Amino acid sequence: MTTIGGAALSVVVVGAGSVGTALATNLRRLGHRVRFARRAPRDDEVEIDGASVGADLTVLAVPFGVVGDVVPRLGLSAGDVVVDATNPFGRPLPVDATAGAAVVADAAGPGIHVVKAFNVMGAEHLSDPTLPDGSRPLLPVAADDDIARSRVVALARDMGFDAVPIAGLSNSALLEDAARYWGLLAMNGGLGRDVVLVAHRRRADPAP
């Protein structure tokens, strides 16, 4: 994965729905080279098969139900980084999986670094996270691999998020619960999709 902040990344966004499109908009604003991959590509989009070959970063933004079919076809190689922006809403997990990200990791295979991120808010916030008061949306980033996690955290901060590194992909289950919590506030709580979680600290220099 190319160094963040120095060179433009080659990014493949798998899925061209609201989440994938919003993330692509944000990444292109920063000068990164973004291609969409989907089953029926249009114009400059690419096929799912082999889409990740040569890419610095793959962003998974497809419905969770197709993860098991799509991910093995991407042409991922050991050391590749996959950002999982999916949520398994309304989909039962395999009995041995604790989170949707575990299903992604299993489909990706050994040696692939899966990073859970960009799943805890509505797509409306992903293209332009800027808030009226200047604060940034809270964005937890979970992964097992320290280097992959730190690079995605750096990228997310460049994109305008208050990215927080979370050690352990196993914690992605809590990130998926956070997405459900956001949905509860937005829909059931009547706050609307404009609501976003922000970390306001009581002290400027919080105790460790």
Short mmCIF file of C-alpha atoms in Angstrom, two decimals:
data_model
loop_
_atom_site.label_atom_id
_atom_site.label_comp_id
_atom_site.label_asym_id
_atom_site.label_seq_id
_atom_site.Cartn_x
_atom_site.Cartn_y
_atom_site.Cartn_z
CA MET A 1 0.00 0.00 0.00
CA THR A 2 1.48 3.34 -1.07
CA THR A 3 2.43 5.80 1.65
CA ILE A 4 -0.42 8.08 2.69
CA GLY A 5 0.19 11.79 2.26
CA GLY A 6 3.03 11.48 -0.25
CA ALA A 7 1.68 9.77 -3.32
CA ALA A 8 -1.76 9.26 -4.79
CA LEU A 9 -3.23 5.86 -4.05
CA SER A 10 -4.73 3.50 -6.57
CA VAL A 11 -8.05 2.57 -4.97
CA VAL A 12 -10.64 0.07 -6.13
CA VAL A 13 -14.12 0.66 -4.71
CA VAL A 14 -16.16 -2.52 -5.01
CA GLY A 15 -19.78 -1.45 -5.31
CA ALA A 16 -21.17 1.77 -6.76
CA GLY A 17 -24.07 2.35 -4.38
CA SER A 18 -24.45 5.30 -2.03
CA VAL A 19 -21.58 4.30 0.29
CA GLY A 20 -19.12 3.43 -2.47
CA THR A 21 -19.96 6.55 -4.47
CA ALA A 22 -19.60 8.82 -1.43
CA LEU A 23 -16.22 7.36 -0.47
CA ALA A 24 -15.00 7.61 -4.06
CA THR A 25 -16.01 11.28 -4.16
CA ASN A 26 -14.02 12.00 -1.01
CA LEU A 27 -10.96 10.05 -2.19
CA ARG A 28 -10.94 11.72 -5.60
CA ARG A 29 -11.12 15.11 -3.93
CA LEU A 30 -7.77 14.26 -2.32
CA GLY A 31 -6.28 13.29 -5.66
CA HIS A 32 -6.39 9.52 -5.31
CA ARG A 33 -7.02 7.38 -8.38
CA VAL A 34 -10.33 5.60 -7.88
CA ARG A 35 -11.98 2.93 -10.00
CA PHE A 36 -15.32 1.28 -9.40
CA ALA A 37 -15.65 -2.48 -9.71
CA ARG A 38 -18.99 -4.19 -10.14
CA ARG A 39 -20.66 -7.06 -11.92
CA ALA A 40 -21.96 -4.96 -14.80
CA PRO A 41 -19.30 -2.25 -15.25
CA ARG A 42 -20.00 0.97 -17.11
CA ASP A 43 -17.65 3.38 -18.87
CA ASP A 44 -14.33 3.41 -16.96
CA GLU A 45 -15.46 0.88 -14.33
CA VAL A 46 -13.89 -2.59 -14.13
CA GLU A 47 -15.10 -6.15 -13.76
CA ILE A 48 -15.20 -7.76 -10.33
CA ASP A 49 -12.84 -10.52 -11.43
CA GLY A 50 -9.25 -9.42 -10.79
CA ALA A 51 -10.29 -5.88 -9.87
CA SER A 52 -7.82 -5.60 -6.97
CA VAL A 53 -4.74 -6.68 -8.90
CA GLY A 54 -2.19 -3.85 -8.68
CA ALA A 55 -4.36 -1.67 -6.43
CA ASP A 56 -2.97 -0.05 -3.28
CA LEU A 57 -6.28 -0.36 -1.48
CA THR A 58 -9.59 -2.13 -1.99
CA VAL A 59 -12.75 -0.72 -0.41
CA LEU A 60 -15.62 -3.16 -0.03
CA ALA A 61 -18.97 -1.36 -0.27
CA VAL A 62 -21.36 -4.05 -1.49
CA PRO A 63 -24.46 -5.49 0.17
CA PHE A 64 -23.26 -7.91 2.83
CA GLY A 65 -25.14 -10.80 1.28
CA VAL A 66 -22.81 -10.93 -1.74
CA VAL A 67 -19.51 -10.73 0.18
CA GLY A 68 -18.88 -14.47 -0.04
CA ASP A 69 -19.27 -14.41 -3.82
CA VAL A 70 -17.49 -11.14 -4.62
CA VAL A 71 -14.39 -11.10 -2.40
CA PRO A 72 -12.77 -14.34 -3.64
CA ARG A 73 -12.99 -13.03 -7.22
CA LEU A 74 -11.09 -9.78 -6.63
CA GLY A 75 -7.63 -11.25 -7.21
CA LEU A 76 -6.27 -10.29 -3.80
CA SER A 77 -2.69 -11.21 -2.92
CA ALA A 78 -0.91 -11.63 0.42
CA GLY A 79 -0.28 -8.23 1.98
CA ASP A 80 -3.20 -6.51 0.24
CA VAL A 81 -5.43 -4.25 2.34
CA VAL A 82 -9.22 -4.50 2.17
CA VAL A 83 -11.35 -1.87 3.90
CA ASP A 84 -14.64 -3.43 4.92
CA ALA A 85 -17.38 -0.78 4.92
CA THR A 86 -20.23 -3.30 5.00
CA ASN A 87 -22.77 -4.08 7.71
CA PRO A 88 -24.55 -7.44 8.06
CA PHE A 89 -27.96 -5.93 8.70
CA GLY A 90 -30.76 -8.44 8.32
CA ARG A 91 -28.33 -11.21 7.39
CA PRO A 92 -27.56 -14.16 9.67
CA LEU A 93 -23.87 -14.73 10.30
CA PRO A 94 -22.30 -18.18 10.03
CA VAL A 95 -22.33 -19.96 13.39
CA ASP A 96 -18.54 -19.58 13.72
CA ALA A 97 -18.45 -15.86 12.82
CA THR A 98 -18.69 -13.16 15.47
CA ALA A 99 -18.95 -10.25 13.01
CA GLY A 100 -19.46 -9.45 9.37
CA ALA A 101 -15.79 -8.51 9.09
CA ALA A 102 -14.88 -12.08 10.04
CA VAL A 103 -16.86 -13.27 7.02
CA VAL A 104 -14.95 -10.81 4.83
CA ALA A 105 -11.62 -12.01 6.24
CA ASP A 106 -12.57 -15.63 5.64
CA ALA A 107 -13.60 -14.88 2.06
CA ALA A 108 -10.39 -12.90 1.44
CA GLY A 109 -8.14 -15.69 2.65
CA PRO A 110 -4.87 -15.80 4.59
CA GLY A 111 -2.41 -12.94 4.30
CA ILE A 112 -5.01 -10.31 3.42
CA HIS A 113 -5.28 -7.42 5.88
CA VAL A 114 -8.95 -6.62 6.51
CA VAL A 115 -9.66 -3.24 8.11
CA LYS A 116 -13.14 -2.37 9.37
CA ALA A 117 -13.99 1.29 8.73
CA PHE A 118 -16.53 3.75 7.28
CA ASN A 119 -19.51 1.69 8.49
CA VAL A 120 -20.79 3.66 11.49
CA MET A 121 -22.60 6.54 9.76
CA GLY A 122 -24.83 7.27 6.81
CA ALA A 123 -23.42 7.70 3.32
CA GLU A 124 -24.34 11.38 3.49
CA HIS A 125 -21.36 11.97 5.79
CA LEU A 126 -18.80 9.98 3.81
CA SER A 127 -18.35 12.28 0.82
CA ASP A 128 -17.96 15.45 2.91
CA PRO A 129 -17.59 14.92 6.67
CA THR A 130 -17.33 18.65 7.43
CA LEU A 131 -19.69 19.66 10.26
CA PRO A 132 -20.99 23.22 10.81
CA ASP A 133 -19.10 23.66 14.09
CA GLY A 134 -15.82 22.43 12.64
CA SER A 135 -15.83 19.12 14.50
CA ARG A 136 -15.23 15.81 12.76
CA PRO A 137 -17.36 12.65 12.76
CA LEU A 138 -16.00 9.89 14.98
CA LEU A 139 -14.71 6.98 12.92
CA PRO A 140 -13.34 3.85 14.62
CA VAL A 141 -10.91 1.81 12.49
CA ALA A 142 -10.35 -1.81 13.55
CA ALA A 143 -7.77 -4.28 12.26
CA ASP A 144 -5.33 -6.94 13.38
CA ASP A 145 -2.38 -5.63 11.37
CA ASP A 146 -0.84 -2.53 12.94
CA ILE A 147 0.55 -1.11 9.70
CA ALA A 148 -2.65 -1.58 7.70
CA ARG A 149 -4.68 -0.04 10.52
CA SER A 150 -2.39 2.98 10.87
CA ARG A 151 -2.46 3.66 7.15
CA VAL A 152 -6.24 3.55 6.96
CA VAL A 153 -6.44 5.79 10.03
CA ALA A 154 -4.13 8.30 8.33
CA LEU A 155 -6.19 8.15 5.14
CA ALA A 156 -9.46 8.62 7.05
CA ARG A 157 -8.03 11.65 8.84
CA ASP A 158 -6.99 13.11 5.49
CA MET A 159 -10.58 12.54 4.36
CA GLY A 160 -11.90 14.63 7.26
CA PHE A 161 -12.80 12.09 9.95
CA ASP A 162 -11.80 11.85 13.60
CA ALA A 163 -10.36 8.39 13.05
CA VAL A 164 -9.62 6.28 16.13
CA PRO A 165 -7.43 3.16 15.85
CA ILE A 166 -8.93 0.02 17.39
CA ALA A 167 -6.63 -2.98 17.84
CA GLY A 168 -8.13 -6.31 16.80
CA LEU A 169 -10.49 -7.09 13.94
CA SER A 170 -12.54 -9.05 16.47
CA ASN A 171 -13.73 -5.68 17.79
CA SER A 172 -15.47 -5.02 14.47
CA ALA A 173 -18.57 -6.62 15.98
CA LEU A 174 -18.82 -3.56 18.21
CA LEU A 175 -18.37 -1.28 15.19
CA GLU A 176 -21.27 -3.05 13.51
CA ASP A 177 -23.30 -2.55 16.69
CA ALA A 178 -22.34 1.14 16.53
CA ALA A 179 -23.86 1.28 13.06
CA ARG A 180 -27.07 -0.17 14.47
CA TYR A 181 -26.97 2.44 17.23
CA TRP A 182 -26.60 5.18 14.62
CA GLY A 183 -29.62 3.77 12.80
CA LEU A 184 -31.61 3.67 16.04
CA LEU A 185 -30.92 7.35 16.69
CA ALA A 186 -31.50 8.39 13.09
CA MET A 187 -34.69 6.45 12.41
CA ASN A 188 -36.38 5.32 15.61
CA GLY A 189 -35.14 8.31 17.59
CA GLY A 190 -36.28 10.75 14.93
CA LEU A 191 -32.93 12.54 14.61
CA GLY A 192 -32.72 11.86 10.89
CA ARG A 193 -29.82 10.74 8.74
CA ASP A 194 -27.97 14.01 9.36
CA VAL A 195 -27.05 12.82 12.85
CA VAL A 196 -23.46 11.68 13.39
CA LEU A 197 -21.42 10.69 16.43
CA VAL A 198 -18.74 13.16 17.54
CA ALA A 199 -16.19 12.73 20.35
CA HIS A 200 -16.37 15.88 22.47
CA ARG A 201 -13.77 15.68 25.23
CA ARG A 202 -14.35 17.23 28.64
CA ARG A 203 -10.69 18.24 28.85
CA ALA A 204 -8.39 19.43 26.08
CA ASP A 205 -5.66 17.08 27.32
CA PRO A 206 -7.49 13.94 28.51
CA ALA A 207 -5.79 11.67 31.01
CA PRO A 208 -4.31 8.48 29.51
#
